[in-house]
Amino acid sequence: MRSSLVKISAVLAFVALTAYAPAVAPHAVAAASGPQLQSIGPLSFGPNGVLYAADPLGATLYALDLGSQATGGAAGTANVAGLDQKLAAMLGTDAKDIAITDLAVDQRTHNSFVSVMRGQGPNAKPALFRVDGAGAVTEIKTESVQYTSVALPNPAPATEGRGNQRAQMITQVRYANGRVWMSGVSNEEFASKLWSVAYPFTKADTGTSLEIYHDNHQRLETRAPMYAFIPYTLENQPYIIGAYTCTPLVKFPVSQLTPNTGSKFRGTTIGEFGAGNRPIDMILYKKAGKDFILMANTSRGVMKVPTDTFASATPLTMPSNQETAGVPFEKIPSMVGVMQLDLLDATHSVVLQGAQGQPLNLQSVELP
Amino acid sequence: MRHRFVAVVLLSAAVGCGRGTAPEPTGGALHVSLHPAASRVLPAYVDVTGLSASELASLRAAHLGEAEWQSLFTVRVGGEAAGLDLPAVGGRYAVTDRALTFTPRFPFDPGRSYRITFDPTKMPRPRQAASVTEVVGLPPVATVPSTVVTAMHPSADVVPENLLRIYIEFSAPMGSHSGLDFVHLLERTGADGGTEVPVEGSFLPVDANLWSPDHTRYTLYFDPGRVKAGIFPNRQVGRPLVAGRRYVLTVDSGWTDANSLPLKAGYRYEFKAGPAVDEAIKMSDWKIKTPLAGTREPLVVTFAWPVDHAVVVRALGVETTGAASSPGATSALPIVDGDIALQAHDTRWVFTPTAPWTAGEYNLVALSFLEDPQGNRVGRAFEVFDTGSNEPTPDAFRTAFTVAPRR
């Protein structure tokens, strides 16, 4: 079977090298201009308007300083009907030939930023847009954007032949307490990796990658891809609250994060939100003095989850005959067809919404 | 207004800004046209000719903003009047010594129509003349479907009922669409298996990018919530595959390739589900046929059951012993260089060294992420009860073998 013929020495050597971090003092990564993005999405804003953008194909996480391109528009985000059609037109193509990969709001201006892959297959190219409070849609000229970057762990090493076809999909990027967090799923091994790196990036810090587990029914130890998460503080301790397919909600104490290769980052399942479903996005907001998570899903709509029971929630370790269990949540029936979600301001979310095969609308929705 | 796909050969002479006849002093009839790419660094562009030298000079001096340029010289997606309410295509405007040019930020799509309009009344020095409009396009790259499914992995006649992952390989790069709308699992019932009943909700609802970087391989995951024993969906509706039953995985020909063309044909993989494989991979279960020193005979490893077709390529290798200074270490190992081949439905791994073997001790090395298609790893089954241990997993597992001298 010649198609599987591959030189393997380079592969093993590469994997061996990635297990060890260089033992040198960290040096700050110098900012440069014009990131050479091969792909784009997910996005997330950090403090001071830094836009974190994952490039899964280029196996790189970028921290973008959009400079004057982040400002100058009307504050807020206006509703834009058929946003996918407008973006496609500006990119010189049809809406069916673009993929909107994420939506993120700059909390300084409340403008929305939308990442797009233009084209089909291996030749698809990245693009980034801003939507302002007047509904103006502007393409960000990335060639003039200042950036720093860090390589993601275990990019597909170059091998001879077509032996290595591994790709890493990034499902979510978030900043919290001086670190950027990222979850992903591979098109090969079935694992759940949570990776984090200190920001500002330094030359010596290649990040910490941990395989994460959570206990499921019957105390089965589960490794599965995490699709959406937020950093959150419970009882003065930092946690990651993550959501998986089919749809457990899991809390991970950040204190367990250690840089030892192979260590387990163990989570506790505190909710089960239903089968046949994949989380898309989750945001944190405050209403009437209480914290809530708003979570968009592929087939189970939008859910509002109060966080006040998270700290004391009983771990779900026993088999349940109920489709849902654990911490309480409510469905928001007025929010349908949500494909992207972010927090717009203190009272509104912004969503990209539309029915299958129909134009996608960008609109603000009052937080429930 | 005419609609035409530009023939590359006819326009090759016109490519290149600044070439051709000089502008007439008073301006002539206005023409807009599309020029195909001349090279990778000179992509396709459109221009308007017939402008006078002074009109060109005024355009050059005006330093117009993008909105003003787009109002004057507009490129929109679609032919005829379609898309008039949509924004213009973004790109770069330039004034040469004979024309006003527009190069789109992303190359024009082959096979797509673009509507180009030049309105001379919106020039800095307006010319009172009618707008000029053309609908143009580059010829499509291909018009006849040719891409096919070349293989699926696993490929055996019987697969375990707890199968987690399938690879679908294609003869050419595919587009970006998820396989969920195009791949179907059907149970074959009846005496001759001639009745095919869809098994709904079989696959993980991931519509994102599970393509290989070159888009010639798609990864399809069965829904782990149904595969995994004890999870609610599993207890409610069971595994998608049930041991003893017959199935077919079909790929619809409507799945489009990177040229937006459908597949040349659909694909069928008929198989039977067998008992679950729900235990860890154990290297001690493998059979190793060792070569003789001084030869380039292959090392042949036969697995107890098929390993993952893709992961094994990255996760299995050979090293000489003596350098593994500490248990679990994977750094600075003298790795034996060679080629590998997978045979017998991924149950046999054949390693041919680049240089002849020397007599001595070697290790077969399995990195810890080596999996089978059910997600079972070396030393760790996919479904395992929580022991409460936070002990790190070794990076690699090893089995020693000896290359004997030739007698």
PDB file of C-alpha atoms in Angstrom, chain B residues 174 177 182 251-257 260-263 265-266:
ATOM      1  CA  MET B 174     -12.518  18.744  -1.880  1.00  0.00           C
ATOM      2  CA  HIS B 177     -18.421  21.525   3.273  1.00  0.00           C
ATOM      3  CA  PHE B 182     -23.556  13.687   2.325  1.00  0.00           C
ATOM      4  CA  VAL B 251     -21.291   8.981   0.111  1.00  0.00           C
ATOM      5  CA  ASP B 252     -23.584  11.112  -2.060  1.00  0.00           C
ATOM      6  CA  SER B 253     -22.197  12.365  -5.341  1.00  0.00           C
ATOM      7  CA  GLY B 254     -23.574  15.824  -4.478  1.00  0.00           C
ATOM      8  CA  TRP B 255     -20.629  16.522  -2.147  1.00  0.00           C
ATOM      9  CA  THR B 256     -18.621  19.180  -3.995  1.00  0.00           C
ATOM     10  CA  ASP B 257     -14.894  19.368  -4.582  1.00  0.00           C
ATOM     11  CA  SER B 260     -17.410  23.345  -6.610  1.00  0.00           C
ATOM     12  CA  LEU B 261     -18.150  20.357  -8.849  1.00  0.00           C
ATOM     13  CA  PRO B 262     -19.976  17.286  -7.542  1.00  0.00           C
ATOM     14  CA  LEU B 263     -18.238  13.935  -7.259  1.00  0.00           C
ATOM     15  CA  ALA B 265     -19.868   9.113  -8.579  1.00  0.00           C
ATOM     16  CA  GLY B 266     -21.158   8.180  -5.158  1.00  0.00           C
TER      17      GLY B 266
END
